Amino acid sequence: MSQLQDDFGRRFHYLRMSVTDVCNFKCGYCLPDGYHPNGKPSFLTLSEIEQLVGAFADVGTQKIRVTGGEPTLRKDFTDIIRLIADNDQVKTIATTTNGYRLEEHAKEWYDAGLRRINVSVDSLDPRMFYQITGENKFDKVMRGIDAALEAGFERVKINAVLLKDLNDKDLPRFLHWIKSTPIDLRFIELMETGLGRDYFQAHHLAGESIKQRLMAEGWQLDQSDVDDGPAKNFSHPDYQGRIGLIMPYAQNFCATCNRLRVSATGKLHLCLFTEQGIDLRDLLQSETQRDELVERLHQQLHLKKETHFLHQGFTGVTQHLASIGG
């Protein structure tokens, strides 16, 4: 079957698949009041996930990132990883996590087939970490990162949302950490959302300012890899780690878009920055529906816009900013 492609020639081989909306942290830029379900949630079942993964694999998806909420809160998270790994067409399995369960389960997840992991760490100062996340779990998360490195993950990334007057003074500490630690550090520029305008105005820090500072200190822009998408990656000969910048307000941010998202309730999102979705769940009940599901995916790609329209003031209501990096 032909690979998914939109009307602007962009080809999509990367799926971000949410498996839950539940999260146990209360990050100020995401869920400042914590997770509150709207009725009893009904998230994708293992069987539905299997059908979804199979269809996307058939249309050229080579990388799947399991996201949330906090995906590892699902009791069957390991089974989800194992299910994806059973599909030979999927070459890379990744997840984004707050690291809460990483210390105890890193080796188990690696053995199941997980190979890349992004951990949200918005500050290396335990007090600031608590202020941003609402949870006093800094030491536990850091032990989890060590466990992931020991388990043999081929790539461990750290996601940090840039926040003026909160963690913007942490850059030297982050740089010191990756000088001798082989991790990728991803700084994500805060995006205005329909639910967080006041927070955005108080704490937005342009990623361009970080880029200029890095280049002044000898960091070099790397050649883009097919998995990088809109991220700009930098390396330095004196550092074992790398730095990536995700700047949604940068010019041509959407030109290299290569990813689609499916929500925990089975809705296809053509853009990571909007909550408008196309229901797929009715076609996830049987393998006999595969052709119809694939046809729906191809049809919907014709509706994908050229850009996210953030510059025109459209904000959507996406709150899970820490999960866009990867």
PDB file of N, CA, C and O in Angstrom, residues 240-296:
ATOM      1  N   GLN A 240      29.480  15.052  25.206  1.00  0.00           N
ATOM      2  CA  GLN A 240      28.960  13.745  24.798  1.00  0.00           C
ATOM      3  C   GLN A 240      27.501  13.837  24.371  1.00  0.00           C
ATOM      4  O   GLN A 240      27.044  13.055  23.545  1.00  0.00           O
ATOM      5  N   GLY A 241      26.760  14.747  24.953  1.00  0.00           N
ATOM      6  CA  GLY A 241      25.349  14.901  24.635  1.00  0.00           C
ATOM      7  C   GLY A 241      25.123  15.892  23.503  1.00  0.00           C
ATOM      8  O   GLY A 241      26.034  16.605  23.078  1.00  0.00           O
ATOM      9  N   ARG A 242      23.895  15.923  22.995  1.00  0.00           N
ATOM     10  CA  ARG A 242      23.491  16.863  21.959  1.00  0.00           C
ATOM     11  C   ARG A 242      22.343  17.724  22.481  1.00  0.00           C
ATOM     12  O   ARG A 242      21.711  17.398  23.480  1.00  0.00           O
ATOM     13  N   ILE A 243      22.077  18.811  21.774  1.00  0.00           N
ATOM     14  CA  ILE A 243      20.962  19.692  22.121  1.00  0.00           C
ATOM     15  C   ILE A 243      20.055  19.839  20.901  1.00  0.00           C
ATOM     16  O   ILE A 243      20.530  20.036  19.779  1.00  0.00           O
ATOM     17  N   GLY A 244      18.761  19.723  21.123  1.00  0.00           N
ATOM     18  CA  GLY A 244      17.782  19.958  20.064  1.00  0.00           C
ATOM     19  C   GLY A 244      16.852  21.090  20.469  1.00  0.00           C
ATOM     20  O   GLY A 244      16.494  21.223  21.650  1.00  0.00           O
ATOM     21  N   LEU A 245      16.483  21.917  19.513  1.00  0.00           N
ATOM     22  CA  LEU A 245      15.533  22.998  19.767  1.00  0.00           C
ATOM     23  C   LEU A 245      14.280  22.760  18.931  1.00  0.00           C
ATOM     24  O   LEU A 245      14.363  22.531  17.720  1.00  0.00           O
ATOM     25  N   ILE A 246      13.135  22.812  19.586  1.00  0.00           N
ATOM     26  CA  ILE A 246      11.852  22.717  18.897  1.00  0.00           C
ATOM     27  C   ILE A 246      11.162  24.070  19.042  1.00  0.00           C
ATOM     28  O   ILE A 246      10.747  24.448  20.136  1.00  0.00           O
ATOM     29  N   MET A 247      11.087  24.788  17.927  1.00  0.00           N
ATOM     30  CA  MET A 247      10.631  26.181  17.946  1.00  0.00           C
ATOM     31  C   MET A 247       9.426  26.333  17.019  1.00  0.00           C
ATOM     32  O   MET A 247       9.570  26.634  15.828  1.00  0.00           O
ATOM     33  N   PRO A 248       8.225  26.119  17.537  1.00  0.00           N
ATOM     34  CA  PRO A 248       7.032  26.133  16.678  1.00  0.00           C
ATOM     35  C   PRO A 248       6.753  27.471  16.022  1.00  0.00           C
ATOM     36  O   PRO A 248       5.982  27.530  15.062  1.00  0.00           O
ATOM     37  N   TYR A 249       7.371  28.565  16.507  1.00  0.00           N
ATOM     38  CA  TYR A 249       7.149  29.871  15.900  1.00  0.00           C
ATOM     39  C   TYR A 249       8.211  30.216  14.859  1.00  0.00           C
ATOM     40  O   TYR A 249       8.163  31.281  14.254  1.00  0.00           O
ATOM     41  N   ALA A 250       9.164  29.297  14.644  1.00  0.00           N
ATOM     42  CA  ALA A 250      10.218  29.546  13.661  1.00  0.00           C
ATOM     43  C   ALA A 250       9.664  29.463  12.241  1.00  0.00           C
ATOM     44  O   ALA A 250       8.693  28.739  11.971  1.00  0.00           O
ATOM     45  N   GLN A 251      10.299  30.186  11.337  1.00  0.00           N
ATOM     46  CA  GLN A 251       9.878  30.169   9.933  1.00  0.00           C
ATOM     47  C   GLN A 251      10.035  28.760   9.359  1.00  0.00           C
ATOM     48  O   GLN A 251      10.999  28.058   9.628  1.00  0.00           O
ATOM     49  N   ASN A 252       9.045  28.336   8.589  1.00  0.00           N
ATOM     50  CA  ASN A 252       9.055  27.031   7.914  1.00  0.00           C
ATOM     51  C   ASN A 252       9.069  25.849   8.891  1.00  0.00           C
ATOM     52  O   ASN A 252       9.532  24.769   8.561  1.00  0.00           O
ATOM     53  N   PHE A 253       8.560  26.050  10.096  1.00  0.00           N
ATOM     54  CA  PHE A 253       8.528  24.970  11.090  1.00  0.00           C
ATOM     55  C   PHE A 253       7.797  23.742  10.558  1.00  0.00           C
ATOM     56  O   PHE A 253       8.186  22.606  10.827  1.00  0.00           O
ATOM     57  N   CYS A 254       6.743  23.956   9.789  1.00  0.00           N
ATOM     58  CA  CYS A 254       5.900  22.846   9.331  1.00  0.00           C
ATOM     59  C   CYS A 254       6.385  22.196   8.038  1.00  0.00           C
ATOM     60  O   CYS A 254       5.825  21.183   7.607  1.00  0.00           O
ATOM     61  N   ALA A 255       7.418  22.762   7.413  1.00  0.00           N
ATOM     62  CA  ALA A 255       7.840  22.281   6.091  1.00  0.00           C
ATOM     63  C   ALA A 255       8.328  20.846   6.134  1.00  0.00           C
ATOM     64  O   ALA A 255       8.194  20.102   5.161  1.00  0.00           O
ATOM     65  N   THR A 256       8.900  20.422   7.273  1.00  0.00           N
ATOM     66  CA  THR A 256       9.445  19.071   7.386  1.00  0.00           C
ATOM     67  C   THR A 256       8.547  18.154   8.220  1.00  0.00           C
ATOM     68  O   THR A 256       8.998  17.114   8.689  1.00  0.00           O
ATOM     69  N   CYS A 257       7.297  18.526   8.391  1.00  0.00           N
ATOM     70  CA  CYS A 257       6.379  17.708   9.187  1.00  0.00           C
ATOM     71  C   CYS A 257       6.323  16.286   8.628  1.00  0.00           C
ATOM     72  O   CYS A 257       6.133  16.077   7.426  1.00  0.00           O
ATOM     73  N   ASN A 258       6.503  15.306   9.513  1.00  0.00           N
ATOM     74  CA  ASN A 258       6.503  13.904   9.080  1.00  0.00           C
ATOM     75  C   ASN A 258       5.694  13.013  10.015  1.00  0.00           C
ATOM     76  O   ASN A 258       5.811  11.801   9.972  1.00  0.00           O
ATOM     77  N   ARG A 259       4.875  13.634  10.879  1.00  0.00           N
ATOM     78  CA  ARG A 259       4.206  12.868  11.920  1.00  0.00           C
ATOM     79  C   ARG A 259       2.720  13.175  12.005  1.00  0.00           C
ATOM     80  O   ARG A 259       2.277  14.285  11.724  1.00  0.00           O
ATOM     81  N   LEU A 260       1.977  12.172  12.394  1.00  0.00           N
ATOM     82  CA  LEU A 260       0.552  12.297  12.654  1.00  0.00           C
ATOM     83  C   LEU A 260       0.300  11.830  14.082  1.00  0.00           C
ATOM     84  O   LEU A 260       1.136  11.169  14.693  1.00  0.00           O
ATOM     85  N   ARG A 261      -0.860  12.172  14.601  1.00  0.00           N
ATOM     86  CA  ARG A 261      -1.183  11.787  15.977  1.00  0.00           C
ATOM     87  C   ARG A 261      -2.546  11.107  16.017  1.00  0.00           C
ATOM     88  O   ARG A 261      -3.474  11.519  15.320  1.00  0.00           O
ATOM     89  N   VAL A 262      -2.649  10.081  16.846  1.00  0.00           N
ATOM     90  CA  VAL A 262      -3.937   9.467  17.141  1.00  0.00           C
ATOM     91  C   VAL A 262      -4.149   9.552  18.645  1.00  0.00           C
ATOM     92  O   VAL A 262      -3.272   9.197  19.433  1.00  0.00           O
ATOM     93  N   SER A 263      -5.306  10.044  19.042  1.00  0.00           N
ATOM     94  CA  SER A 263      -5.596  10.254  20.457  1.00  0.00           C
ATOM     95  C   SER A 263      -5.911   8.939  21.154  1.00  0.00           C
ATOM     96  O   SER A 263      -6.104   7.891  20.527  1.00  0.00           O
ATOM     97  N   ALA A 264      -5.987   8.997  22.466  1.00  0.00           N
ATOM     98  CA  ALA A 264      -6.245   7.812  23.276  1.00  0.00           C
ATOM     99  C   ALA A 264      -7.643   7.256  23.061  1.00  0.00           C
ATOM    100  O   ALA A 264      -7.930   6.121  23.447  1.00  0.00           O
ATOM    101  N   THR A 265      -8.519   8.050  22.432  1.00  0.00           N
ATOM    102  CA  THR A 265      -9.868   7.568  22.133  1.00  0.00           C
ATOM    103  C   THR A 265     -10.047   7.278  20.644  1.00  0.00           C
ATOM    104  O   THR A 265     -11.174   7.108  20.179  1.00  0.00           O
ATOM    105  N   GLY A 266      -8.930   7.244  19.898  1.00  0.00           N
ATOM    106  CA  GLY A 266      -8.988   6.794  18.508  1.00  0.00           C
ATOM    107  C   GLY A 266      -9.294   7.851  17.476  1.00  0.00           C
ATOM    108  O   GLY A 266      -9.800   7.541  16.398  1.00  0.00           O
ATOM    109  N   LYS A 267      -8.958   9.107  17.760  1.00  0.00           N
ATOM    110  CA  LYS A 267      -9.172  10.168  16.778  1.00  0.00           C
ATOM    111  C   LYS A 267      -7.854  10.535  16.099  1.00  0.00           C
ATOM    112  O   LYS A 267      -6.833  10.736  16.775  1.00  0.00           O
ATOM    113  N   LEU A 268      -7.880  10.636  14.779  1.00  0.00           N
ATOM    114  CA  LEU A 268      -6.726  11.048  14.002  1.00  0.00           C
ATOM    115  C   LEU A 268      -6.605  12.566  14.024  1.00  0.00           C
ATOM    116  O   LEU A 268      -7.559  13.276  13.709  1.00  0.00           O
ATOM    117  N   HIS A 269      -5.424  13.058  14.393  1.00  0.00           N
ATOM    118  CA  HIS A 269      -5.154  14.496  14.396  1.00  0.00           C
ATOM    119  C   HIS A 269      -4.092  14.778  13.342  1.00  0.00           C
ATOM    120  O   HIS A 269      -2.966  14.288  13.437  1.00  0.00           O
ATOM    121  N   LEU A 270      -4.443  15.565  12.365  1.00  0.00           N
ATOM    122  CA  LEU A 270      -3.537  15.866  11.264  1.00  0.00           C
ATOM    123  C   LEU A 270      -2.444  16.836  11.666  1.00  0.00           C
ATOM    124  O   LEU A 270      -1.422  16.950  10.986  1.00  0.00           O
ATOM    125  N   CYS A 271      -2.640  17.548  12.781  1.00  0.00           N
ATOM    126  CA  CYS A 271      -1.639  18.477  13.298  1.00  0.00           C
ATOM    127  C   CYS A 271      -1.518  18.248  14.794  1.00  0.00           C
ATOM    128  O   CYS A 271      -2.534  18.069  15.483  1.00  0.00           O
ATOM    129  N   LEU A 272      -0.292  18.283  15.328  1.00  0.00           N
ATOM    130  CA  LEU A 272      -0.094  18.066  16.755  1.00  0.00           C
ATOM    131  C   LEU A 272      -0.650  19.204  17.603  1.00  0.00           C
ATOM    132  O   LEU A 272      -0.841  19.052  18.806  1.00  0.00           O
ATOM    133  N   PHE A 273      -0.919  20.361  16.966  1.00  0.00           N
ATOM    134  CA  PHE A 273      -1.302  21.547  17.720  1.00  0.00           C
ATOM    135  C   PHE A 273      -2.802  21.831  17.696  1.00  0.00           C
ATOM    136  O   PHE A 273      -3.225  22.943  17.956  1.00  0.00           O
ATOM    137  N   THR A 274      -3.590  20.840  17.376  1.00  0.00           N
ATOM    138  CA  THR A 274      -5.032  21.049  17.405  1.00  0.00           C
ATOM    139  C   THR A 274      -5.726  19.837  17.990  1.00  0.00           C
ATOM    140  O   THR A 274      -5.224  18.725  17.902  1.00  0.00           O
ATOM    141  N   GLU A 275      -6.873  20.059  18.583  1.00  0.00           N
ATOM    142  CA  GLU A 275      -7.639  18.951  19.148  1.00  0.00           C
ATOM    143  C   GLU A 275      -8.739  18.472  18.209  1.00  0.00           C
ATOM    144  O   GLU A 275      -9.489  17.567  18.546  1.00  0.00           O
ATOM    145  N   GLN A 276      -8.882  19.073  17.043  1.00  0.00           N
ATOM    146  CA  GLN A 276      -9.879  18.605  16.087  1.00  0.00           C
ATOM    147  C   GLN A 276      -9.417  17.273  15.507  1.00  0.00           C
ATOM    148  O   GLN A 276      -8.314  17.168  14.980  1.00  0.00           O
ATOM    149  N   GLY A 277     -10.255  16.254  15.637  1.00  0.00           N
ATOM    150  CA  GLY A 277      -9.841  14.928  15.214  1.00  0.00           C
ATOM    151  C   GLY A 277     -10.888  14.216  14.380  1.00  0.00           C
ATOM    152  O   GLY A 277     -12.072  14.546  14.417  1.00  0.00           O
ATOM    153  N   ILE A 278     -10.415  13.224  13.616  1.00  0.00           N
ATOM    154  CA  ILE A 278     -11.286  12.394  12.782  1.00  0.00           C
ATOM    155  C   ILE A 278     -11.370  11.015  13.423  1.00  0.00           C
ATOM    156  O   ILE A 278     -10.342  10.377  13.665  1.00  0.00           O
ATOM    157  N   ASP A 279     -12.566  10.552  13.690  1.00  0.00           N
ATOM    158  CA  ASP A 279     -12.736   9.296  14.396  1.00  0.00           C
ATOM    159  C   ASP A 279     -12.300   8.116  13.530  1.00  0.00           C
ATOM    160  O   ASP A 279     -12.682   7.997  12.373  1.00  0.00           O
ATOM    161  N   LEU A 280     -11.467   7.241  14.120  1.00  0.00           N
ATOM    162  CA  LEU A 280     -11.035   6.019  13.448  1.00  0.00           C
ATOM    163  C   LEU A 280     -11.554   4.764  14.158  1.00  0.00           C
ATOM    164  O   LEU A 280     -11.459   3.664  13.621  1.00  0.00           O
ATOM    165  N   ARG A 281     -12.114   4.944  15.324  1.00  0.00           N
ATOM    166  CA  ARG A 281     -12.380   3.800  16.186  1.00  0.00           C
ATOM    167  C   ARG A 281     -13.380   2.816  15.597  1.00  0.00           C
ATOM    168  O   ARG A 281     -13.301   1.610  15.858  1.00  0.00           O
ATOM    169  N   ASP A 282     -14.312   3.315  14.797  1.00  0.00           N
ATOM    170  CA  ASP A 282     -15.302   2.420  14.205  1.00  0.00           C
ATOM    171  C   ASP A 282     -14.665   1.428  13.243  1.00  0.00           C
ATOM    172  O   ASP A 282     -15.254   0.380  12.936  1.00  0.00           O
ATOM    173  N   LEU A 283     -13.434   1.736  12.791  1.00  0.00           N
ATOM    174  CA  LEU A 283     -12.750   0.849  11.850  1.00  0.00           C
ATOM    175  C   LEU A 283     -11.586   0.101  12.508  1.00  0.00           C
ATOM    176  O   LEU A 283     -10.707  -0.427  11.818  1.00  0.00           O
ATOM    177  N   LEU A 284     -11.594   0.053  13.830  1.00  0.00           N
ATOM    178  CA  LEU A 284     -10.533  -0.646  14.568  1.00  0.00           C
ATOM    179  C   LEU A 284     -11.041  -1.923  15.227  1.00  0.00           C
ATOM    180  O   LEU A 284     -10.373  -2.477  16.108  1.00  0.00           O
ATOM    181  N   GLN A 285     -12.184  -2.407  14.792  1.00  0.00           N
ATOM    182  CA  GLN A 285     -12.809  -3.532  15.481  1.00  0.00           C
ATOM    183  C   GLN A 285     -12.458  -4.885  14.880  1.00  0.00           C
ATOM    184  O   GLN A 285     -12.646  -5.915  15.516  1.00  0.00           O
ATOM    185  N   SER A 286     -11.951  -4.895  13.653  1.00  0.00           N
ATOM    186  CA  SER A 286     -11.655  -6.175  12.991  1.00  0.00           C
ATOM    187  C   SER A 286     -10.612  -5.956  11.897  1.00  0.00           C
ATOM    188  O   SER A 286     -10.573  -4.894  11.257  1.00  0.00           O
ATOM    189  N   GLU A 287      -9.777  -6.953  11.675  1.00  0.00           N
ATOM    190  CA  GLU A 287      -8.781  -6.870  10.615  1.00  0.00           C
ATOM    191  C   GLU A 287      -9.432  -6.806   9.237  1.00  0.00           C
ATOM    192  O   GLU A 287      -8.824  -6.323   8.281  1.00  0.00           O
ATOM    193  N   THR A 288     -10.674  -7.268   9.144  1.00  0.00           N
ATOM    194  CA  THR A 288     -11.389  -7.212   7.866  1.00  0.00           C
ATOM    195  C   THR A 288     -11.681  -5.776   7.453  1.00  0.00           C
ATOM    196  O   THR A 288     -12.032  -5.518   6.295  1.00  0.00           O
ATOM    197  N   GLN A 289     -11.550  -4.812   8.375  1.00  0.00           N
ATOM    198  CA  GLN A 289     -11.801  -3.402   8.076  1.00  0.00           C
ATOM    199  C   GLN A 289     -10.535  -2.676   7.604  1.00  0.00           C
ATOM    200  O   GLN A 289     -10.574  -1.475   7.361  1.00  0.00           O
ATOM    201  N   ARG A 290      -9.414  -3.392   7.493  1.00  0.00           N
ATOM    202  CA  ARG A 290      -8.129  -2.767   7.210  1.00  0.00           C
ATOM    203  C   ARG A 290      -8.141  -1.896   5.956  1.00  0.00           C
ATOM    204  O   ARG A 290      -7.682  -0.742   5.965  1.00  0.00           O
ATOM    205  N   ASP A 291      -8.666  -2.419   4.863  1.00  0.00           N
ATOM    206  CA  ASP A 291      -8.666  -1.651   3.610  1.00  0.00           C
ATOM    207  C   ASP A 291      -9.465  -0.362   3.749  1.00  0.00           C
ATOM    208  O   ASP A 291      -9.056   0.701   3.255  1.00  0.00           O
ATOM    209  N   GLU A 292     -10.589  -0.441   4.427  1.00  0.00           N
ATOM    210  CA  GLU A 292     -11.423   0.749   4.615  1.00  0.00           C
ATOM    211  C   GLU A 292     -10.731   1.766   5.514  1.00  0.00           C
ATOM    212  O   GLU A 292     -10.798   2.981   5.278  1.00  0.00           O
ATOM    213  N   LEU A 293     -10.039   1.271   6.537  1.00  0.00           N
ATOM    214  CA  LEU A 293      -9.304   2.156   7.434  1.00  0.00           C
ATOM    215  C   LEU A 293      -8.178   2.863   6.693  1.00  0.00           C
ATOM    216  O   LEU A 293      -7.995   4.086   6.818  1.00  0.00           O
ATOM    217  N   VAL A 294      -7.428   2.117   5.895  1.00  0.00           N
ATOM    218  CA  VAL A 294      -6.340   2.705   5.121  1.00  0.00           C
ATOM    219  C   VAL A 294      -6.878   3.755   4.144  1.00  0.00           C
ATOM    220  O   VAL A 294      -6.290   4.832   3.977  1.00  0.00           O
ATOM    221  N   GLU A 295      -7.996   3.470   3.526  1.00  0.00           N
ATOM    222  CA  GLU A 295      -8.591   4.428   2.598  1.00  0.00           C
ATOM    223  C   GLU A 295      -9.003   5.703   3.326  1.00  0.00           C
ATOM    224  O   GLU A 295      -8.820   6.818   2.796  1.00  0.00           O
ATOM    225  N   ARG A 296      -9.522   5.579   4.536  1.00  0.00           N
ATOM    226  CA  ARG A 296      -9.894   6.766   5.301  1.00  0.00           C
ATOM    227  C   ARG A 296      -8.660   7.600   5.622  1.00  0.00           C
ATOM    228  O   ARG A 296      -8.690   8.837   5.553  1.00  0.00           O
TER     229      ARG A 296
END
